[in-house]
Amino acid sequence: MKLSRRLDPITPSPTLALNAKAKALAAQGVDIVGFAAGEPDFDTPDFIKQAAVKALEQGFTKYTATAGIPELRKAISEKLSKENGLSFTPEQILVSCGAKHSLYNVFQALLNEGDEVIIFSPYWVSYPDMVQLAMGTPVIVPTREEDGFAPDPALLRKALSPKTKAVILNSPSNPTGAVLSTDALKAVAEVLRGHDCLIVTDDIYERLLYTDAPFQNLVKVAPDLLPRTVVVNGFSKAFSMTGWRLGYAAGPSELISGMKMIQDQSTSNATSIGQKAAVAALTGPREPIEAMVKEFRARRDLFVEGLNAIEGIRCRKPDGAFYVFPSIQGLFGKSYKGAKLHGSMQVSEILLNDFRVAAVPGQPFGAEGFIRMSFATSRETIEKGLSRLRDFVATLTA
Ligand SMILES: Cc1ncc(COP(=O)(O)O)c(C=O)c1O
């Protein structure tokens, strides 16, 4: 069968392949230490579940407006105003089946063939593919670990072209956990002021922060850019609701209505009962989320300290999200079973096959020389994984 050429640039994800293999091994009873997950290991807080149960019991089980129930769009509008200081009317908000869906809609509504989208690396694996599925061209702008993975304004300026339609920012970041400082955001804003393109700020890890500094995104520090910014956020990470598939976008009316038209003809509304649960999530108590963040912070500290104690591995302390992103470049050139180590895919495969540790290679994130490990898992699992990593490094020869 001849499939659409839209699929030509899309490659099967090596991350998913690794995850699938780790899961298959675990299903066979192999004792895998899983660091590959991109989701909190906590259950959805009970008060959120109860809101969905109540909605079910009340028969709230029919189609809703594509853009979302008015109650939820209002709650999102109020959240953006109160917590982020951003003014978006409910009509400027579209609720979708996950932040991934929101981002997909953005690019489908915005891009024509050949339009460019700037993505800073290391990046979340889905950004380039989503841009390409919309016939756009991803333009990758590298950032450096030494700069805390903050964009280099000069490189950004160089990458902007008349074809640049959008720039994506993601802080706290998947995969690095890096949080952009006020100065870093201001520097990016200064460059973007000179170029009329959409700013996509993916704030999905907003609540998973381990410093005392409040969350901020680009428009918070540069409110003049609000008219051409779309804020993408969701419920998966902050409220441990990955399986519920709920996200949203807030942005310029024209863009949001274009996205809504695409959603009208694809998924229609996000689930009715999920939307009721989302209202509870936004308006309910903060304690369950604070407890989760506190535990994540303790796990992060444990993980980073353990990694930095291993010769050849170096790990920055991430200020947000739930990933450590250590450099393994110090292991390259050493030998394992007679083969020289040279890449993150190779190291991830050895770790999974011989040491039963599932860690995601940095290469698909545009960051060769790193591996991503999630601390959305218990402290015991982290200790066990660290011990296996030590065993691996101990077997290496010069
Ligand atoms: C950076 C980033 N953005 C967006 C998403 C999408 O989240 P969801 O579709 O579950 O809301 C993810 C999920 O892993 C992510 O890491």
Short mmCIF file of C-alpha atoms and ligand atoms in Angstrom, two decimals:
data_model
loop_
_atom_site.label_atom_id
_atom_site.label_comp_id
_atom_site.label_asym_id
_atom_site.label_seq_id
_atom_site.Cartn_x
_atom_site.Cartn_y
_atom_site.Cartn_z
CA MET A 1 0.00 0.00 0.00
CA LYS A 2 1.32 3.47 -0.81
CA LEU A 3 1.01 5.56 2.32
CA SER A 4 1.13 9.33 2.58
CA ARG A 5 4.50 10.99 2.11
CA ARG A 6 3.80 12.77 5.39
CA LEU A 7 5.06 9.58 7.00
CA ASP A 8 8.36 9.52 5.08
CA PRO A 9 10.44 11.55 7.57
CA ILE A 10 8.91 9.84 10.59
CA THR A 11 11.15 7.14 11.99
CA PRO A 12 10.05 4.52 14.47
CA SER A 13 11.07 5.83 17.88
CA PRO A 14 14.14 4.08 19.31
CA THR A 15 12.90 5.20 22.74
CA LEU A 16 9.64 3.33 22.30
CA ALA A 17 11.53 0.30 20.98
CA LEU A 18 13.71 0.29 24.10
CA ASN A 19 10.68 0.71 26.35
CA ALA A 20 8.90 -2.12 24.57
CA LYS A 21 11.90 -4.41 25.04
CA ALA A 22 12.19 -3.49 28.73
CA LYS A 23 8.49 -4.18 29.23
CA ALA A 24 8.69 -7.49 27.38
CA LEU A 25 11.61 -8.59 29.59
CA ALA A 26 9.75 -7.52 32.73
CA ALA A 27 6.69 -9.46 31.55
CA GLN A 28 8.91 -12.58 31.26
CA GLY A 29 9.76 -12.14 34.92
CA VAL A 30 13.18 -10.51 34.41
CA ASP A 31 14.00 -8.13 37.26
CA ILE A 32 14.29 -4.89 35.28
CA VAL A 33 15.10 -1.58 36.97
CA GLY A 34 12.90 0.78 34.97
CA PHE A 35 14.08 4.36 34.54
CA ALA A 36 12.44 4.89 31.15
CA ALA A 37 8.97 6.03 32.22
CA GLY A 38 7.76 9.52 31.40
CA GLU A 39 5.00 9.55 33.98
CA PRO A 40 4.66 10.00 37.75
CA ASP A 41 4.44 6.70 39.63
CA PHE A 42 1.83 8.13 42.02
CA ASP A 43 -1.87 7.47 41.63
CA THR A 44 -4.18 10.32 40.61
CA PRO A 45 -5.18 12.14 43.84
CA ASP A 46 -8.44 10.82 45.20
CA PHE A 47 -10.34 14.11 45.10
CA ILE A 48 -9.78 14.22 41.34
CA LYS A 49 -10.95 10.64 40.85
CA GLN A 50 -14.03 11.36 42.95
CA ALA A 51 -14.99 14.25 40.66
CA ALA A 52 -14.96 11.84 37.70
CA VAL A 53 -16.98 9.25 39.64
CA LYS A 54 -19.54 11.89 40.50
CA ALA A 55 -19.74 12.98 36.86
CA LEU A 56 -20.32 9.36 35.81
CA GLU A 57 -23.00 8.86 38.42
CA GLN A 58 -24.74 12.01 37.29
CA GLY A 59 -24.77 10.76 33.72
CA PHE A 60 -22.32 13.34 32.43
CA THR A 61 -21.41 10.95 29.65
CA LYS A 62 -22.31 12.73 26.40
CA TYR A 63 -20.42 14.77 23.83
CA THR A 64 -19.37 18.18 25.07
CA ALA A 65 -18.41 21.27 23.09
CA THR A 66 -15.25 20.48 21.12
CA ALA A 67 -13.28 23.20 22.88
CA GLY A 68 -14.23 21.89 26.33
CA ILE A 69 -16.95 22.51 28.91
CA PRO A 70 -17.34 26.21 29.83
CA GLU A 71 -16.59 25.38 33.48
CA LEU A 72 -13.18 23.95 32.61
CA ARG A 73 -12.22 26.70 30.17
CA LYS A 74 -13.15 29.23 32.83
CA ALA A 75 -11.07 27.36 35.45
CA ILE A 76 -8.10 27.30 33.05
CA SER A 77 -8.51 31.00 32.26
CA GLU A 78 -8.56 31.77 36.01
CA LYS A 79 -5.56 29.53 36.67
CA LEU A 80 -3.55 31.28 33.94
CA SER A 81 -4.49 34.65 35.36
CA LYS A 82 -3.95 33.87 39.07
CA GLU A 83 -0.93 31.59 38.91
CA ASN A 84 0.84 32.83 35.81
CA GLY A 85 -0.30 36.44 35.49
CA LEU A 86 -1.48 35.76 31.92
CA SER A 87 -4.71 37.04 30.51
CA PHE A 88 -6.56 34.62 28.21
CA THR A 89 -10.34 34.59 27.89
CA PRO A 90 -12.12 31.19 28.00
CA GLU A 91 -12.70 31.60 24.24
CA GLN A 92 -8.94 31.61 23.73
CA ILE A 93 -8.64 28.17 25.31
CA LEU A 94 -8.95 24.77 23.66
CA VAL A 95 -9.05 21.60 25.77
CA SER A 96 -7.61 18.55 24.01
CA CYS A 97 -6.71 14.90 24.62
CA GLY A 98 -3.34 15.64 26.23
CA ALA A 99 -0.77 18.40 25.79
CA LYS A 100 0.65 16.28 22.98
CA HIS A 101 -2.65 16.64 21.16
CA SER A 102 -2.62 20.39 21.82
CA LEU A 103 0.84 20.68 20.28
CA TYR A 104 -0.18 18.52 17.34
CA ASN A 105 -3.14 20.83 16.71
CA VAL A 106 -0.89 23.91 16.90
CA PHE A 107 1.39 22.67 14.13
CA GLN A 108 -1.45 21.33 11.97
CA ALA A 109 -3.21 24.69 12.19
CA LEU A 110 -0.09 26.80 11.68
CA LEU A 111 2.28 25.20 9.21
CA ASN A 112 2.54 24.95 5.47
CA GLU A 113 5.05 22.85 3.60
CA GLY A 114 8.57 24.09 4.26
CA ASP A 115 7.70 26.38 7.17
CA GLU A 116 10.40 26.20 9.80
CA VAL A 117 10.03 25.61 13.53
CA ILE A 118 12.97 26.23 15.85
CA ILE A 119 13.53 23.54 18.45
CA PHE A 120 16.29 23.71 21.03
CA SER A 121 18.19 20.50 21.66
CA PRO A 122 18.10 18.45 23.82
CA TYR A 123 14.38 18.34 22.95
CA TRP A 124 11.38 16.19 23.72
CA VAL A 125 11.42 13.49 21.01
CA SER A 126 7.94 14.27 19.70
CA TYR A 127 8.55 17.91 18.68
CA PRO A 128 10.43 17.26 15.40
CA ASP A 129 8.06 14.50 14.35
CA MET A 130 4.96 16.56 15.08
CA VAL A 131 6.37 19.43 13.02
CA GLN A 132 7.18 17.06 10.16
CA LEU A 133 3.73 15.47 10.26
CA ALA A 134 2.42 18.98 9.59
CA MET A 135 4.83 19.24 6.60
CA GLY A 136 7.03 21.69 8.49
CA THR A 137 10.80 21.62 8.84
CA PRO A 138 12.36 21.37 12.30
CA VAL A 139 15.42 23.58 12.73
CA ILE A 140 17.48 22.30 15.64
CA VAL A 141 19.44 24.84 17.69
CA PRO A 142 21.82 23.20 20.15
CA THR A 143 22.23 24.29 23.75
CA ARG A 144 25.11 23.37 26.02
CA GLU A 145 25.23 21.63 29.37
CA GLU A 146 27.77 24.26 30.52
CA ASP A 147 25.11 26.93 29.95
CA GLY A 148 22.51 24.97 31.94
CA PHE A 149 20.94 24.06 28.56
CA ALA A 150 19.81 27.69 28.14
CA PRO A 151 19.46 28.87 24.53
CA ASP A 152 22.34 30.87 23.10
CA PRO A 153 20.72 34.10 21.80
CA ALA A 154 23.33 34.41 19.03
CA LEU A 155 22.61 30.90 17.74
CA LEU A 156 18.87 31.59 17.91
CA ARG A 157 19.29 34.80 15.91
CA LYS A 158 21.29 32.92 13.30
CA ALA A 159 18.67 30.17 13.03
CA LEU A 160 15.74 32.56 12.48
CA SER A 161 14.82 32.93 8.81
CA PRO A 162 11.92 34.37 6.82
CA LYS A 163 10.53 30.82 6.89
CA THR A 164 10.53 30.59 10.71
CA LYS A 165 6.88 30.19 11.76
CA ALA A 166 7.39 29.17 15.41
CA VAL A 167 9.86 28.63 18.22
CA ILE A 168 9.27 26.02 20.93
CA LEU A 169 10.34 26.54 24.54
CA ASN A 170 10.05 23.88 27.22
CA SER A 171 11.04 24.75 30.79
CA PRO A 172 11.27 22.69 33.00
CA SER A 173 12.56 20.53 30.21
CA ASN A 174 12.14 16.97 29.14
CA PRO A 175 14.80 15.48 28.94
CA THR A 176 17.22 17.72 30.85
CA GLY A 177 15.07 18.93 33.77
CA ALA A 178 16.65 22.35 33.17
CA VAL A 179 14.67 25.42 34.22
CA LEU A 180 15.33 28.63 32.30
CA SER A 181 16.26 31.62 34.44
CA THR A 182 14.63 35.05 34.12
CA ASP A 183 17.74 36.30 32.32
CA ALA A 184 17.76 33.37 29.91
CA LEU A 185 14.08 33.92 29.09
CA LYS A 186 14.60 37.66 28.67
CA ALA A 187 17.50 37.05 26.29
CA VAL A 188 15.34 34.77 24.13
CA ALA A 189 12.48 37.29 24.22
CA GLU A 190 14.81 40.07 23.10
CA VAL A 191 15.80 38.10 19.99
CA LEU A 192 12.21 37.07 19.22
CA ARG A 193 10.98 40.66 19.42
CA GLY A 194 12.75 41.19 16.14
CA HIS A 195 11.08 38.30 14.37
CA ASP A 196 7.35 37.87 13.87
CA CYS A 197 6.75 34.19 14.66
CA LEU A 198 4.60 32.20 17.08
CA ILE A 199 6.08 31.32 20.46
CA VAL A 200 5.03 27.92 21.74
CA THR A 201 5.66 27.55 25.45
CA ASP A 202 5.24 23.98 26.63
CA ASP A 203 4.66 24.36 30.38
CA ILE A 204 3.69 20.76 31.11
CA TYR A 205 6.25 20.40 33.94
CA GLU A 206 5.26 23.72 35.51
CA ARG A 207 4.44 22.32 38.95
CA LEU A 208 7.40 19.96 39.20
CA LEU A 209 9.96 22.49 40.44
CA TYR A 210 12.64 21.93 43.08
CA THR A 211 13.83 25.45 43.75
CA ASP A 212 12.10 28.20 45.69
CA ALA A 213 11.78 30.37 42.59
CA PRO A 214 8.23 30.50 41.25
CA PHE A 215 7.47 29.09 37.82
CA GLN A 216 7.81 31.47 34.91
CA ASN A 217 7.65 31.18 31.17
CA LEU A 218 8.68 33.47 28.35
CA VAL A 219 5.52 35.59 28.34
CA LYS A 220 5.74 36.11 32.07
CA VAL A 221 9.03 37.94 31.60
CA ALA A 222 8.06 39.48 28.25
CA PRO A 223 4.30 40.27 28.39
CA ASP A 224 4.52 42.26 25.15
CA LEU A 225 4.88 38.91 23.33
CA LEU A 226 1.57 37.53 24.66
CA PRO A 227 -0.40 38.26 21.46
CA ARG A 228 1.79 35.80 19.58
CA THR A 229 2.29 33.15 22.23
CA VAL A 230 0.47 29.88 22.71
CA VAL A 231 0.72 28.36 26.19
CA VAL A 232 0.46 24.57 26.22
CA ASN A 233 -0.13 22.74 29.47
CA GLY A 234 -1.95 19.71 30.80
CA PHE A 235 -2.84 17.47 33.68
CA SER A 236 -0.60 14.44 33.07
CA LYS A 237 2.51 15.37 35.01
CA ALA A 238 1.29 17.76 37.71
CA PHE A 239 -1.73 15.74 38.75
CA SER A 240 -0.49 12.28 37.83
CA MET A 241 -3.17 11.92 35.17
CA THR A 242 -1.25 10.56 32.15
CA GLY A 243 -3.89 8.00 31.26
CA TRP A 244 -6.75 10.48 31.37
CA ARG A 245 -5.45 12.29 28.27
CA LEU A 246 -6.18 15.92 29.08
CA GLY A 247 -4.30 18.99 27.99
CA TYR A 248 -4.99 22.50 26.81
CA ALA A 249 -3.72 25.38 24.74
CA ALA A 250 -4.30 29.09 25.36
CA GLY A 251 -3.36 31.46 22.60
CA PRO A 252 -4.33 33.97 19.93
CA SER A 253 -8.03 33.59 18.97
CA GLU A 254 -7.28 32.98 15.30
CA LEU A 255 -4.90 30.13 16.06
CA ILE A 256 -7.20 28.59 18.68
CA SER A 257 -10.16 28.62 16.31
CA GLY A 258 -8.03 26.99 13.59
CA MET A 259 -6.96 24.33 16.06
CA LYS A 260 -10.57 23.84 17.12
CA MET A 261 -11.60 23.22 13.51
CA ILE A 262 -8.96 20.51 13.24
CA GLN A 263 -10.15 18.98 16.49
CA ASP A 264 -13.79 19.22 15.30
CA GLN A 265 -12.87 16.92 12.42
CA SER A 266 -10.63 14.54 14.34
CA THR A 267 -11.22 13.73 18.01
CA SER A 268 -13.96 16.25 18.97
CA ASN A 269 -13.97 16.88 22.72
CA ALA A 270 -11.71 15.39 25.38
CA THR A 271 -13.68 12.93 27.55
CA SER A 272 -16.62 14.48 29.39
CA ILE A 273 -15.86 12.92 32.77
CA GLY A 274 -12.14 13.72 32.44
CA GLN A 275 -13.01 17.38 31.98
CA LYS A 276 -14.99 17.37 35.24
CA ALA A 277 -11.99 15.78 36.96
CA ALA A 278 -9.76 18.48 35.45
CA VAL A 279 -11.91 21.21 37.00
CA ALA A 280 -11.42 19.52 40.39
CA ALA A 281 -7.66 19.26 39.77
CA LEU A 282 -7.36 23.00 39.08
CA THR A 283 -9.59 24.17 41.89
CA GLY A 284 -8.95 21.53 44.58
CA PRO A 285 -6.39 21.21 47.39
CA ARG A 286 -2.68 21.58 46.65
CA GLU A 287 -1.37 19.24 49.39
CA PRO A 288 -1.31 15.97 47.37
CA ILE A 289 0.71 17.69 44.64
CA GLU A 290 3.06 19.30 47.14
CA ALA A 291 3.67 15.89 48.77
CA MET A 292 4.51 14.40 45.37
CA VAL A 293 6.94 17.21 44.56
CA LYS A 294 8.63 16.81 47.95
CA GLU A 295 9.19 13.12 47.30
CA PHE A 296 10.49 13.82 43.77
CA ARG A 297 12.99 16.29 45.22
CA ALA A 298 14.34 13.71 47.69
CA ARG A 299 14.67 11.12 44.92
CA ARG A 300 16.42 13.61 42.67
CA ASP A 301 19.00 14.35 45.36
CA LEU A 302 19.59 10.66 45.96
CA PHE A 303 19.97 9.93 42.25
CA VAL A 304 22.25 12.86 41.43
CA GLU A 305 24.54 12.18 44.35
CA GLY A 306 24.79 8.48 43.47
CA LEU A 307 25.50 9.19 39.81
CA ASN A 308 28.19 11.75 40.52
CA ALA A 309 29.95 9.21 42.73
CA ILE A 310 30.45 6.93 39.71
CA GLU A 311 33.66 7.56 37.81
CA GLY A 312 33.02 8.58 34.21
CA ILE A 313 29.44 9.76 34.88
CA ARG A 314 28.63 13.42 35.54
CA CYS A 315 25.19 14.69 36.41
CA ARG A 316 23.82 18.24 36.74
CA LYS A 317 21.16 18.69 39.35
CA PRO A 318 17.88 19.22 37.46
CA ASP A 319 15.71 22.00 38.91
CA GLY A 320 12.48 20.60 37.53
CA ALA A 321 10.59 17.71 35.84
CA PHE A 322 11.50 14.17 36.96
CA TYR A 323 14.50 13.23 34.88
CA VAL A 324 18.22 13.09 35.52
CA PHE A 325 20.24 13.55 32.37
CA PRO A 326 23.80 12.51 33.14
CA SER A 327 26.68 12.80 30.71
CA ILE A 328 28.26 9.42 29.95
CA GLN A 329 30.96 10.88 27.73
CA GLY A 330 33.53 9.99 30.40
CA LEU A 331 32.85 6.32 29.64
CA PHE A 332 33.43 6.61 25.91
CA GLY A 333 36.68 5.04 24.74
CA LYS A 334 36.61 2.48 27.55
CA SER A 335 35.93 -1.13 26.61
CA TYR A 336 33.11 -3.44 27.52
CA LYS A 337 33.58 -7.11 26.58
CA GLY A 338 36.22 -6.06 24.05
CA ALA A 339 34.07 -3.37 22.34
CA LYS A 340 34.85 0.32 22.76
CA LEU A 341 31.99 2.42 24.13
CA HIS A 342 31.08 5.17 21.70
CA GLY A 343 27.41 6.12 21.93
CA SER A 344 24.33 6.43 24.11
CA MET A 345 22.31 3.87 22.11
CA GLN A 346 25.08 1.32 22.62
CA VAL A 347 25.37 2.05 26.37
CA SER A 348 21.57 1.88 26.82
CA GLU A 349 21.49 -1.49 25.07
CA ILE A 350 24.28 -2.91 27.25
CA LEU A 351 22.58 -1.58 30.37
CA LEU A 352 19.30 -3.23 29.43
CA ASN A 353 20.65 -6.52 28.08
CA ASP A 354 23.39 -7.23 30.61
CA PHE A 355 22.57 -5.14 33.69
CA ARG A 356 18.77 -5.04 33.52
CA VAL A 357 18.57 -1.26 33.72
CA ALA A 358 16.20 0.55 31.34
CA ALA A 359 17.68 4.02 30.64
CA VAL A 360 16.78 6.06 27.58
CA PRO A 361 19.64 7.05 25.23
CA GLY A 362 20.19 10.77 24.70
CA GLN A 363 20.65 10.45 20.96
CA PRO A 364 16.93 10.57 20.01
CA PHE A 365 16.62 13.72 22.14
CA GLY A 366 19.33 15.31 20.00
CA ALA A 367 21.87 14.85 22.81
CA GLU A 368 24.46 12.18 22.10
CA GLY A 369 26.67 11.47 25.11
CA PHE A 370 23.82 11.56 27.63
CA ILE A 371 21.24 9.15 28.97
CA ARG A 372 17.87 10.02 30.48
CA MET A 373 16.65 8.31 33.61
CA SER A 374 13.37 9.04 35.29
CA PHE A 375 13.07 9.38 39.05
CA ALA A 376 9.34 8.81 38.90
CA THR A 377 10.09 5.57 40.67
CA SER A 378 10.77 4.47 44.24
CA ARG A 379 13.93 5.27 46.21
CA GLU A 380 14.64 1.52 46.47
CA THR A 381 14.53 1.25 42.68
CA ILE A 382 16.92 4.19 42.38
CA GLU A 383 19.36 2.56 44.85
CA LYS A 384 19.16 -0.73 42.98
CA GLY A 385 19.71 0.96 39.62
CA LEU A 386 22.69 2.90 40.96
CA SER A 387 24.22 -0.33 42.23
CA ARG A 388 23.80 -1.93 38.78
CA LEU A 389 25.32 1.13 37.11
CA ARG A 390 28.31 0.83 39.45
CA ASP A 391 28.63 -2.86 38.48
CA PHE A 392 28.60 -1.89 34.81
CA VAL A 393 31.28 0.77 35.17
CA ALA A 394 33.42 -1.57 37.30
CA THR A 395 33.60 -4.06 34.41
CA LEU A 396 34.97 -1.50 31.94
CA THR A 397 38.60 -1.64 30.93
CA ALA A 398 40.76 1.23 29.71
C1 LIG B 1 7.79 18.10 27.16
C2 LIG B 1 6.48 17.41 27.07
N1 LIG B 1 5.45 18.04 26.50
C3 LIG B 1 4.25 17.45 26.38
C4 LIG B 1 4.05 16.17 26.82
C5 LIG B 1 2.68 15.56 26.60
O1 LIG B 1 1.97 15.25 27.72
P1 LIG B 1 0.45 14.79 27.66
O2 LIG B 1 0.09 14.56 26.23
O3 LIG B 1 0.40 13.53 28.46
O4 LIG B 1 -0.35 15.89 28.26
C6 LIG B 1 5.10 15.44 27.39
C7 LIG B 1 4.91 14.04 27.82
O5 LIG B 1 5.84 13.29 28.02
C8 LIG B 1 6.35 16.09 27.54
O6 LIG B 1 7.39 15.46 28.11
#
